Coordinates of C-alpha atoms and ligand atoms in Angstrom, one line a residue:
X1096 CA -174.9 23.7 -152.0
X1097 CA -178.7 23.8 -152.0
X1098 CA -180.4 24.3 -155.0
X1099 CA -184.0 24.1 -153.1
X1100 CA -186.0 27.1 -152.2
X1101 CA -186.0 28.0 -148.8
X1102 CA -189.1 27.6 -146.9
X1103 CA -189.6 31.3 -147.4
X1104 CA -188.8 31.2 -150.9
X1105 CA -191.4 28.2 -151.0
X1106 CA -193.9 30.3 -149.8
X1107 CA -193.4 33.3 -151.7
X1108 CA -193.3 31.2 -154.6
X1109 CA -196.9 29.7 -154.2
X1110 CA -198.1 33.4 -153.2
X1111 CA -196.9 34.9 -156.7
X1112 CA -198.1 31.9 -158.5
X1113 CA -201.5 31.9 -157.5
X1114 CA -201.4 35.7 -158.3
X1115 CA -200.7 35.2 -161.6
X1116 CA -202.9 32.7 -162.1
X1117 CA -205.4 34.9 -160.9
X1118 CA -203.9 37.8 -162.8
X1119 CA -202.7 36.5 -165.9
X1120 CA -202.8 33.7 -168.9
X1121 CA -200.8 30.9 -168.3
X1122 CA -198.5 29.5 -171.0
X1123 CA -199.7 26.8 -172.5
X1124 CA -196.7 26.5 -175.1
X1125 CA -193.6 27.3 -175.3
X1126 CA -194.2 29.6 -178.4
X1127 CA -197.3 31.3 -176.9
X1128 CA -196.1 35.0 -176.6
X1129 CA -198.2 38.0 -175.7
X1130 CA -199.1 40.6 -178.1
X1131 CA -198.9 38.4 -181.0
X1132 CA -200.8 41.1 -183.7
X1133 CA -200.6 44.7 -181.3
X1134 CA -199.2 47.3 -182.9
X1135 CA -196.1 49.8 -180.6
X1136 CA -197.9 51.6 -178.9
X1137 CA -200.7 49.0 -177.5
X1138 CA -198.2 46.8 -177.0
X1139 CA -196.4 49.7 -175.0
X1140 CA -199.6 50.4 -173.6
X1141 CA -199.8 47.2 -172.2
X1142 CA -196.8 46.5 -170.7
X1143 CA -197.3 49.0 -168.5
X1144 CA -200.6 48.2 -167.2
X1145 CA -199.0 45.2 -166.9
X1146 CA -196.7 46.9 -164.5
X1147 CA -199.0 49.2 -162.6
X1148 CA -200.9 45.7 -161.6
X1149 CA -197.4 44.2 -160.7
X1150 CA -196.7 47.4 -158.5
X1151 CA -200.3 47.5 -157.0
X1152 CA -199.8 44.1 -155.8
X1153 CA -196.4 44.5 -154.5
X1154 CA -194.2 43.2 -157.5
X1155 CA -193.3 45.4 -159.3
X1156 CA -189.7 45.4 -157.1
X1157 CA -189.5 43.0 -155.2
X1158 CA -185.8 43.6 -153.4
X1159 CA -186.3 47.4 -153.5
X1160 CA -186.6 48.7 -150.0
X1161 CA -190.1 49.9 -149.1
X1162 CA -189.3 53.4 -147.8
X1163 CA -188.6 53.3 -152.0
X1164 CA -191.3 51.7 -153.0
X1165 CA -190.3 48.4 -153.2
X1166 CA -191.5 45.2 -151.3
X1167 CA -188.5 45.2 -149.0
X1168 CA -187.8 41.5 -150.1
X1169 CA -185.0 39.4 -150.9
X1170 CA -183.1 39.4 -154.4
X1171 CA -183.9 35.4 -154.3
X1172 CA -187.3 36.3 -154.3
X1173 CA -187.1 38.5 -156.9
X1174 CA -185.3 35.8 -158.7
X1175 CA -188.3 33.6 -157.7
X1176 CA -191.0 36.0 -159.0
X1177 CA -189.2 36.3 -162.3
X1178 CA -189.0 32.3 -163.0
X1179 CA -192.9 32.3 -162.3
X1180 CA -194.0 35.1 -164.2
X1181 CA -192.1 33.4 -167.4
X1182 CA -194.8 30.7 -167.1
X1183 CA -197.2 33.2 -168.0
X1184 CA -198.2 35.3 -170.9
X1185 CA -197.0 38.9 -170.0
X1186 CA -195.7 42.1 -171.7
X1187 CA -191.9 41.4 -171.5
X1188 CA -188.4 43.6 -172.7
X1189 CA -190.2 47.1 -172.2
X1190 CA -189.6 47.4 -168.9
X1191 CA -186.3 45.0 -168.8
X1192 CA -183.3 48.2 -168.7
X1193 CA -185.5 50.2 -166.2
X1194 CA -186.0 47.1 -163.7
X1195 CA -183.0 45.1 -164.6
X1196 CA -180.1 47.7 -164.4
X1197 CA -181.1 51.5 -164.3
X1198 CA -183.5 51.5 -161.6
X1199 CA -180.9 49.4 -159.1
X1200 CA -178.4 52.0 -159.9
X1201 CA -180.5 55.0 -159.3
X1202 CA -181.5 52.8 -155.8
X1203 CA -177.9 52.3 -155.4
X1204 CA -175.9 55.3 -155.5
X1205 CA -179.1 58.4 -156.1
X1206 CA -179.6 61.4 -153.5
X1207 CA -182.9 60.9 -151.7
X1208 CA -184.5 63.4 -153.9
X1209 CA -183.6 61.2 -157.1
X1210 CA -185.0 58.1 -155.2
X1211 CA -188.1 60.2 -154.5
X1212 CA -188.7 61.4 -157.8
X1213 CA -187.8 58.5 -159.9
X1214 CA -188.2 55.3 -158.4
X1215 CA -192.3 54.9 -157.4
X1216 CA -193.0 56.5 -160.5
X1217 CA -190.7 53.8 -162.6
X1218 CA -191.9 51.3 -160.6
X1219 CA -196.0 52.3 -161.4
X1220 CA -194.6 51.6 -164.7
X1221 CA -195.2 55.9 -165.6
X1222 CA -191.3 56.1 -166.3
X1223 CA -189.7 53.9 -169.0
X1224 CA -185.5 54.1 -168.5
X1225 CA -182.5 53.3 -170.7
X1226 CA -178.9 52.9 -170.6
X1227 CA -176.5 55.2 -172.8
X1228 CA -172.8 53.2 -171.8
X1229 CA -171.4 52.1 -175.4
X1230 CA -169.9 54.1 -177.9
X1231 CA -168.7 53.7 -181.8
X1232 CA -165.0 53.1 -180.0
X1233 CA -166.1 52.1 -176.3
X1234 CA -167.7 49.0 -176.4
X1235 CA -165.8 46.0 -174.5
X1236 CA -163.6 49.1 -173.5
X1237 CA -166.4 51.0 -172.2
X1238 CA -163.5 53.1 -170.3
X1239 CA -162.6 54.8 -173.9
X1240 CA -166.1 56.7 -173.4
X1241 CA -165.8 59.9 -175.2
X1242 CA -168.7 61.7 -174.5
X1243 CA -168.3 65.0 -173.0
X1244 CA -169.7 66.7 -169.8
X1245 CA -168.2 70.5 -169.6
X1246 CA -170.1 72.2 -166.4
X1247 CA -171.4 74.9 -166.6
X1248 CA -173.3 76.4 -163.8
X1249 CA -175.4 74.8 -162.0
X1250 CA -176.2 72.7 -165.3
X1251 CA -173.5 70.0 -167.2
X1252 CA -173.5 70.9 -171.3
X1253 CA -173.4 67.1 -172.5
X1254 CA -171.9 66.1 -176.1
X1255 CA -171.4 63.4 -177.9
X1256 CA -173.0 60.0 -179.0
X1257 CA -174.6 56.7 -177.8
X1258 CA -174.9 53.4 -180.1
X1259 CA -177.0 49.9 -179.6
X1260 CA -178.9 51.7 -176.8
X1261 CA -181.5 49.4 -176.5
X1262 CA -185.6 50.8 -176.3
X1263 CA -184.2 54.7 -176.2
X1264 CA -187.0 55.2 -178.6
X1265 CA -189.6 54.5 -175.7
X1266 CA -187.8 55.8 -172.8
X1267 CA -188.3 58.4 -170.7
X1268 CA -185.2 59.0 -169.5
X1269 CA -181.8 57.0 -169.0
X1270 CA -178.7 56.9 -167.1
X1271 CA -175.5 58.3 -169.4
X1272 CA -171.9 57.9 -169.1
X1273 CA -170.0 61.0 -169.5
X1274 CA -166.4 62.3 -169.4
X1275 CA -165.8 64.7 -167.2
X1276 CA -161.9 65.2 -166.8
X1277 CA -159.8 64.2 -169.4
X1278 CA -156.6 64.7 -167.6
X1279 CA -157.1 61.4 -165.1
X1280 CA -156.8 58.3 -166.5
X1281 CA -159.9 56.5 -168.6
X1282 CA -161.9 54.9 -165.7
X1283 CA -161.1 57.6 -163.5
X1284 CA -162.8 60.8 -165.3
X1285 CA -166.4 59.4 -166.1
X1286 CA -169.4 60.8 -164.3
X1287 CA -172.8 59.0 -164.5
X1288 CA -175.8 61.1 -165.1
X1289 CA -179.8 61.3 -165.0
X1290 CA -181.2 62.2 -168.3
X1291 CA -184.6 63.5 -169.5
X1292 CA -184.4 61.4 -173.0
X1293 CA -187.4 64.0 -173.9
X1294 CA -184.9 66.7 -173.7
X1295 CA -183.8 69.3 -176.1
X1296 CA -180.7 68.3 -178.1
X1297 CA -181.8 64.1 -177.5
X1298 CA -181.6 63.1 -181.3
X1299 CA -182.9 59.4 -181.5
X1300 CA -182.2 57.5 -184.6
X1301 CA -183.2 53.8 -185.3
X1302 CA -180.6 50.9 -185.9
X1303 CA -182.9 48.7 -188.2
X1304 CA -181.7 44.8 -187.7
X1305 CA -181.5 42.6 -189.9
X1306 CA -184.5 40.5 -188.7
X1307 CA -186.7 43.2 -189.1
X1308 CA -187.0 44.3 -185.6
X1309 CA -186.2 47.6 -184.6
X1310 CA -184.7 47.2 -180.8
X1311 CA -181.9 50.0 -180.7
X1312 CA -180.5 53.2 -181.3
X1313 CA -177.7 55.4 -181.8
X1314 CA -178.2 58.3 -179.4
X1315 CA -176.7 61.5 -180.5
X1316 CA -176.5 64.6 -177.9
X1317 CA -175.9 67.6 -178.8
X1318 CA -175.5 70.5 -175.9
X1319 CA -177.9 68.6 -173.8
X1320 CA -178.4 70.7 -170.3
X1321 CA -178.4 68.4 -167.5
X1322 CA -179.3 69.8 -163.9
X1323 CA -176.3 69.2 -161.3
X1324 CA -179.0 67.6 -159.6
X1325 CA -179.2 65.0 -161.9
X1326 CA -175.5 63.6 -161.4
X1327 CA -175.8 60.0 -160.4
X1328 CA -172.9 59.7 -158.1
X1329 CA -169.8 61.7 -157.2
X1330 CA -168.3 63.8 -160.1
X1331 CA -165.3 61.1 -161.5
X1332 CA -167.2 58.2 -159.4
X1333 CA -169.0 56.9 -163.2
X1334 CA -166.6 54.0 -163.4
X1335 CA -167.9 52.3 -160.2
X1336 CA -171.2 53.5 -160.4
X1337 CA -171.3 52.0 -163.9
X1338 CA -169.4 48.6 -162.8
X1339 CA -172.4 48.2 -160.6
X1340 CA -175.0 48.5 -163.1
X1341 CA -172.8 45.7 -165.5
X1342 CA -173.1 43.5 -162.4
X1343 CA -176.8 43.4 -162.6
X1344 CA -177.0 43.3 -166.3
X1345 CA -174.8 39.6 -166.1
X1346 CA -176.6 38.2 -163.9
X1347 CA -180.1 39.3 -165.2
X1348 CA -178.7 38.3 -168.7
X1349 CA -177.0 35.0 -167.4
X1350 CA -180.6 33.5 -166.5
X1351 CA -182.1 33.8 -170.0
X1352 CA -179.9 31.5 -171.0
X1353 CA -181.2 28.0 -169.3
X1354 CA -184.2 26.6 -170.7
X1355 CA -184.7 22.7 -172.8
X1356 CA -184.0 23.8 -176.0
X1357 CA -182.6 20.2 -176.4
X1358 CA -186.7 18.9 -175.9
X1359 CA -187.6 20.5 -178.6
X1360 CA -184.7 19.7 -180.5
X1361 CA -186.2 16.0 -179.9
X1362 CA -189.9 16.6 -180.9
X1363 CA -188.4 18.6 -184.4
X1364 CA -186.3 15.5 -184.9
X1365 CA -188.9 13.3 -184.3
X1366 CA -191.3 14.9 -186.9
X1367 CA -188.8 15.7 -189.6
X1368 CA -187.7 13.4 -192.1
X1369 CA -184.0 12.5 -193.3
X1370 CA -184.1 10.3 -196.6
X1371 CA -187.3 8.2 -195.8
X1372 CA -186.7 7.7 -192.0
X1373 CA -187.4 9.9 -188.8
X1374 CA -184.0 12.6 -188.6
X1375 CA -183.9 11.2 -185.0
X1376 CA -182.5 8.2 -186.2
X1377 CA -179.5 9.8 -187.7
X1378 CA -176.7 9.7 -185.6
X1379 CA -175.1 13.2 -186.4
X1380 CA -178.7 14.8 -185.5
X1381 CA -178.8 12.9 -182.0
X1382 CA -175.1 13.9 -181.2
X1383 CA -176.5 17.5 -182.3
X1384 CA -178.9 17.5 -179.9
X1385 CA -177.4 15.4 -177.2
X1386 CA -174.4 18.7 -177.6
X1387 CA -177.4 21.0 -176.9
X1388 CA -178.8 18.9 -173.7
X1389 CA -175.1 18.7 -172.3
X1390 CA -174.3 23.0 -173.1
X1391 CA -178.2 23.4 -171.4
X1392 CA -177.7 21.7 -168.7
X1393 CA -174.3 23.2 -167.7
X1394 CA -175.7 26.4 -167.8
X1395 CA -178.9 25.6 -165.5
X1396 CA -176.5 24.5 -163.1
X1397 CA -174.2 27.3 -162.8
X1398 CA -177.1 29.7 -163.3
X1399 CA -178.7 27.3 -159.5
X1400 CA -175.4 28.3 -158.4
X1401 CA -175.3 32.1 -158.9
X1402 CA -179.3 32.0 -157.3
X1403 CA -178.1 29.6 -154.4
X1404 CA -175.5 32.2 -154.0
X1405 CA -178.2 34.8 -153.7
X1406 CA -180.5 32.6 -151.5
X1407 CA -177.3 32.9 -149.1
X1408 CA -177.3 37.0 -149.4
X1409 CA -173.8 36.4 -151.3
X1410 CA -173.5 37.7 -154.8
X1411 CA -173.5 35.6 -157.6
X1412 CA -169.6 34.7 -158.3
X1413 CA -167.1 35.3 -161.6
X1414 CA -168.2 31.7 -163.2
X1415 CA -170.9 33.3 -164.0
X1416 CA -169.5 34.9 -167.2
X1417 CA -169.2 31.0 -168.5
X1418 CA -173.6 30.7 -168.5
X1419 CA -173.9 33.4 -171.4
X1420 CA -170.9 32.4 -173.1
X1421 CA -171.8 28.6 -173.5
X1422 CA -176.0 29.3 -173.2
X1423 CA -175.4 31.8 -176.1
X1424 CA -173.5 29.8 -178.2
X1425 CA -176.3 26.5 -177.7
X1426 CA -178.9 28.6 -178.6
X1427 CA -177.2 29.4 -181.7
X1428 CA -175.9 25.7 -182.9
X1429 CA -179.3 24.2 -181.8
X1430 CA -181.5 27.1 -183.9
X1431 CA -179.1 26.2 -186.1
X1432 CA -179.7 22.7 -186.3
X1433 CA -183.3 23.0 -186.3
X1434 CA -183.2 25.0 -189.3
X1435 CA -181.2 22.3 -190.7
X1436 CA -183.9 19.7 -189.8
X1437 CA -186.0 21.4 -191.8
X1438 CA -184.0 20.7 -194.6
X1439 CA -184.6 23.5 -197.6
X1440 CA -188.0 24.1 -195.5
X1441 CA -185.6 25.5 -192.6
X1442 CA -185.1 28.7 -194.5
X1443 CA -189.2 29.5 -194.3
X1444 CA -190.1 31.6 -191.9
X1445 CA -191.8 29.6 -189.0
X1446 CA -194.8 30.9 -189.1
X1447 CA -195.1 28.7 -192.5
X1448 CA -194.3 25.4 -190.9
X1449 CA -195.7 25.4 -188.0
X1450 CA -195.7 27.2 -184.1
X1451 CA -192.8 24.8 -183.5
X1452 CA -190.5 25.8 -185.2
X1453 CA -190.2 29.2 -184.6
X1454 CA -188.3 29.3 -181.3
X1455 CA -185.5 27.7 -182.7
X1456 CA -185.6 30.1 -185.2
X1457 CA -185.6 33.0 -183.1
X1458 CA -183.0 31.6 -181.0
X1459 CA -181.0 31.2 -184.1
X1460 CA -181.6 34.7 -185.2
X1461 CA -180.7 36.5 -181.7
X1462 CA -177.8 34.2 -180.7
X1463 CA -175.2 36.5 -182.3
X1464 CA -176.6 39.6 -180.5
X1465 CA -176.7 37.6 -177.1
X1466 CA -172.9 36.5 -177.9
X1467 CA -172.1 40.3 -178.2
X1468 CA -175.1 42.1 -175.5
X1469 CA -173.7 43.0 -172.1
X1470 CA -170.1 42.1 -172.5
X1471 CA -168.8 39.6 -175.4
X1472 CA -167.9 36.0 -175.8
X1473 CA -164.3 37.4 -175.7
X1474 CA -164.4 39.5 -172.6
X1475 CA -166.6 36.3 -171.0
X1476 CA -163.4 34.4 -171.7
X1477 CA -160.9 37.1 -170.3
X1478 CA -163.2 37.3 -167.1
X1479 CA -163.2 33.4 -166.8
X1480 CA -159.3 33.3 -167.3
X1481 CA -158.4 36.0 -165.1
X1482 CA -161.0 35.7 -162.2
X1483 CA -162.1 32.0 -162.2
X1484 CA -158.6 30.5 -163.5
X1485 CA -156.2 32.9 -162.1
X1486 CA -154.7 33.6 -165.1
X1487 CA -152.5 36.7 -165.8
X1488 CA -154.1 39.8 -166.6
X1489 CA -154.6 41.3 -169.7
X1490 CA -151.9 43.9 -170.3
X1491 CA -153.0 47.0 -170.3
X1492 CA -151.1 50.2 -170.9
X1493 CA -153.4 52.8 -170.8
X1494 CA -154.3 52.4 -167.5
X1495 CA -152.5 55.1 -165.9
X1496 CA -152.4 57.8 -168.6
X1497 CA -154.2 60.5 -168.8
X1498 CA -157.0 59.8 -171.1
X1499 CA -156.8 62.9 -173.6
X1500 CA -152.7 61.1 -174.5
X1501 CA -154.3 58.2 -175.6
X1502 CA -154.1 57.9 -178.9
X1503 CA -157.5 58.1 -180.8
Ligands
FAD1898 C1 -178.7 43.2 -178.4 C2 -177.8 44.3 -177.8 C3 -178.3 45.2 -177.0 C4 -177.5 46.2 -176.5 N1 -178.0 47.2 -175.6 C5 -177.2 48.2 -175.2 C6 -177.7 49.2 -174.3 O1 -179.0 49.3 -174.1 N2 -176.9 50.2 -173.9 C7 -175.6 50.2 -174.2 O2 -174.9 51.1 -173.7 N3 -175.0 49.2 -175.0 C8 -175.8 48.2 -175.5 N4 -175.3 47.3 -176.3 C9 -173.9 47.4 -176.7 C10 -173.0 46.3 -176.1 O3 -172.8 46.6 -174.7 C11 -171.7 46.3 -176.9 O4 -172.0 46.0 -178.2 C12 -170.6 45.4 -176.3 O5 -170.2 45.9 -175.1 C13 -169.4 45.2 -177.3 O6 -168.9 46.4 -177.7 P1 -168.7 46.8 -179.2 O7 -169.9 46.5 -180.0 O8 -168.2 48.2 -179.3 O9 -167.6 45.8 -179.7 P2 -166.0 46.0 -179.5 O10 -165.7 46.2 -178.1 O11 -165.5 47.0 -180.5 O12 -165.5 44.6 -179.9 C14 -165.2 44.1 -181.2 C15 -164.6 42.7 -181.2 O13 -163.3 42.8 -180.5 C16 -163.3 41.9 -179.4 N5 -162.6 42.4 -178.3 C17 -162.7 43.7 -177.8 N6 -161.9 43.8 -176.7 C18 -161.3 42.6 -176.5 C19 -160.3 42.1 -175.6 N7 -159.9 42.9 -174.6 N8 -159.9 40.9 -175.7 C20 -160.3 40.0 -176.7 N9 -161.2 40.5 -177.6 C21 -161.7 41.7 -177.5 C22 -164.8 41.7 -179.1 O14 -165.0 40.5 -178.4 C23 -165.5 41.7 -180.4 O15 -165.4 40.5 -181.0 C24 -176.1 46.3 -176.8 C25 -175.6 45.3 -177.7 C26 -176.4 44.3 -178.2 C27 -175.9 43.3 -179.2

């Protein structure tokens, strides 16, 4: 296995960086973010101007062909851009749905005239996209999706509701699981649609976290006319059209979750102090960190593997689902033992004890989320134990039923 970039990938490397060096700040710190102080809608605003530059320049999608607008590359090099434009301070998350996972998907499996209509526009950073999957009972068992999709005409009458759907508030339109026929089984009466999140009967309401941030929705439809046109996919195809939009989210997810947490973990320890001494001479907080180094590096290598794995034109392979379940979890004990370092100081918000701080902290704060976002520790487990260790399946009884004698 080669973990080195190509000699393309080399090259296209040094051409992005010197782009964004031209192009954007560098980050100097680790806790430098953009936008510290901008209010929504600059920040929206920003982001995409951000993404009109990255689209006039090529960048804006970097493996989408170029009859779609795209630069016709490589995923690697897309992986590649990504790692170099995280060195730099940028608008990030707005655009992270619409690039990450609904914009493939339309790529994937749209008519020409959706390609033609969505896609450049997206890409200019005009179009902001969600994804409406989960529901209050389809979550991990996303085939329980209860929303309904009667057609009528040349239009489908969409009810039902959407939860966690993350930026809904700011899109602009969003691809939607429906059911379509509830006499095949669960996986095989879903449709995927297109829809116009401006449209009438979209009710948006805000999920306030508990961190103060306001990232998702619940998404309720009521009677919402969607255009034939619109159908993403054959009619009762949703399931695999969806499967391939979870593949992209893993992966995209999986390679947030590297990083050296463990080095900061080191300078904290160095600065705090434990009962008159540095805390990095206690021998519970080195075996704390040292736990944290071992977790990070893991990760970093399986997440090499999944993008040597690209490199090769292969896709990234089931061990995959082990880089969010452990990357998550080190995030969360090493925020947590940074707040600990901190002794009753910990509990301060960071921006009262200094810059350094505060990543662990955030970390700390959005590990439980990460351990539940695009398929939870659990199902990470049941993936690893039935497609990494061969493991027998889960049993599963509905499979074959029709879905409306399931039981509710
Ligand atoms: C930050 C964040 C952003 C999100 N953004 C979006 C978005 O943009 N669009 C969207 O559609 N959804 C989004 N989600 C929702 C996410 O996909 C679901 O929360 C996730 O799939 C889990 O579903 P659930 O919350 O319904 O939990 P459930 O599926 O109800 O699970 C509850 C518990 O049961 C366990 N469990 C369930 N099934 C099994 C099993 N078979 N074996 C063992 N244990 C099991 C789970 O692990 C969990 O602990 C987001 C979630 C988060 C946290």
């Amino acid at each position: 296995m080669d973990f080195n970039d190509t000699p393309l990938e080399a090259q296209f490397r040094a051409e992005v960086r010197a782009w964004l060096k031209a192009n954007a700040t560098e980050r100097h710190t680790r806790e430098d973010k953009f936008g510290a102080g901008l209010n929504e809608d600059d920040y929206l605003a920003a982001a995409r101007t951000w993404q009109a530059k990255k689209a006039k320049a090529g960048y804006a999608a970097i493996a989408a062909p170029k009859t779609m607008g795209g630069l016709g590359g490589t995923p690697a090099m897309q992986v590649v851009y990504s790692q170099e434009e995280a060195k730099f301070l940028v608008p990030d998350c707005v655009f992270e749905v619409s690039l990450g996972t609904a914009l493939p998907t339309v790529a994937m499996w749209g008519t020409p005239e959706q390609k033609e209509k969505y896609l450049a526009r997206a890409f200019m950073g005009d179009h902001i996209w969600c994804q409406l999957f989960s529901e209050p009972s389809a979550g991990s068992d996303i085939g329980n999706v209860r929303t309904r999709a009667v057609r009528d005409g040349d239009d489908w009458v969409v009810t039902g509701q959407k939860v966690w759907t993350s930026g809904a508030h700011f899109a602009d339109y969003g691809i939607l699981l429906a059911r379509t026929d509830w006499d095949s089984p669960k996986a095989k009466g879903l449709t995927m649609f297109i829809v116009d999140m401006k449209a009438e009967g979209v009710d948006v309401r805000p999920i306030h976290q508990a961190s103060d941030e306001y990232h998702f929705n619940e998404v309720f439809l009521n009677d919402v006319r969607i255009p034939d046109s619109e159908r993403l996919g054959h009619e009762g195809n949703g399931w695999k059209v969806m499967l391939s939009t979870l593949m992209q989210e893993r992966f995209a997810l999986g390679s947030n979750f590297s990083g050296d947490l463990y080095a900061q973990l080191i300078g904290l320890a160095q600065q705090a102090e434990w009962n008159g001494a540095p805390a990095i001479s206690n021998a519970t907080v080195r075996a704390g960190i040292a736990d944290t180094y071992i977790q990070q590096f893991g990760v970093d290598l399986i997440v090499r593997r999944g993008m040597s794995a690209i490199s090769r034109g292969e896709s990234p392979g089931p061990e995959m689902a082990s880089v969010k379940l452990i990357g998550a979890r080190a995030f969360q004990t090493g925020g947590a033992l940074a707040i600990e370092l901190g002794g009753a100081e910990g509990l301060i918000a960071a921006q009262d004890l200094g810059a350094e701080w505060r990543l662990p902290q955030l970390l700390w704060i959005s590990a439980p989320g990460a351990r539940i976002a695009g398929g939870t520790d659990e199902i990470q487990k049941n993936t690893i134990a039935e497609r990494v260790l061969g493991l027998p399946g889960e049993i599963r009884t509905d499979r074959d039923l029709p879905f409306r004698e399931l039981e509710r």
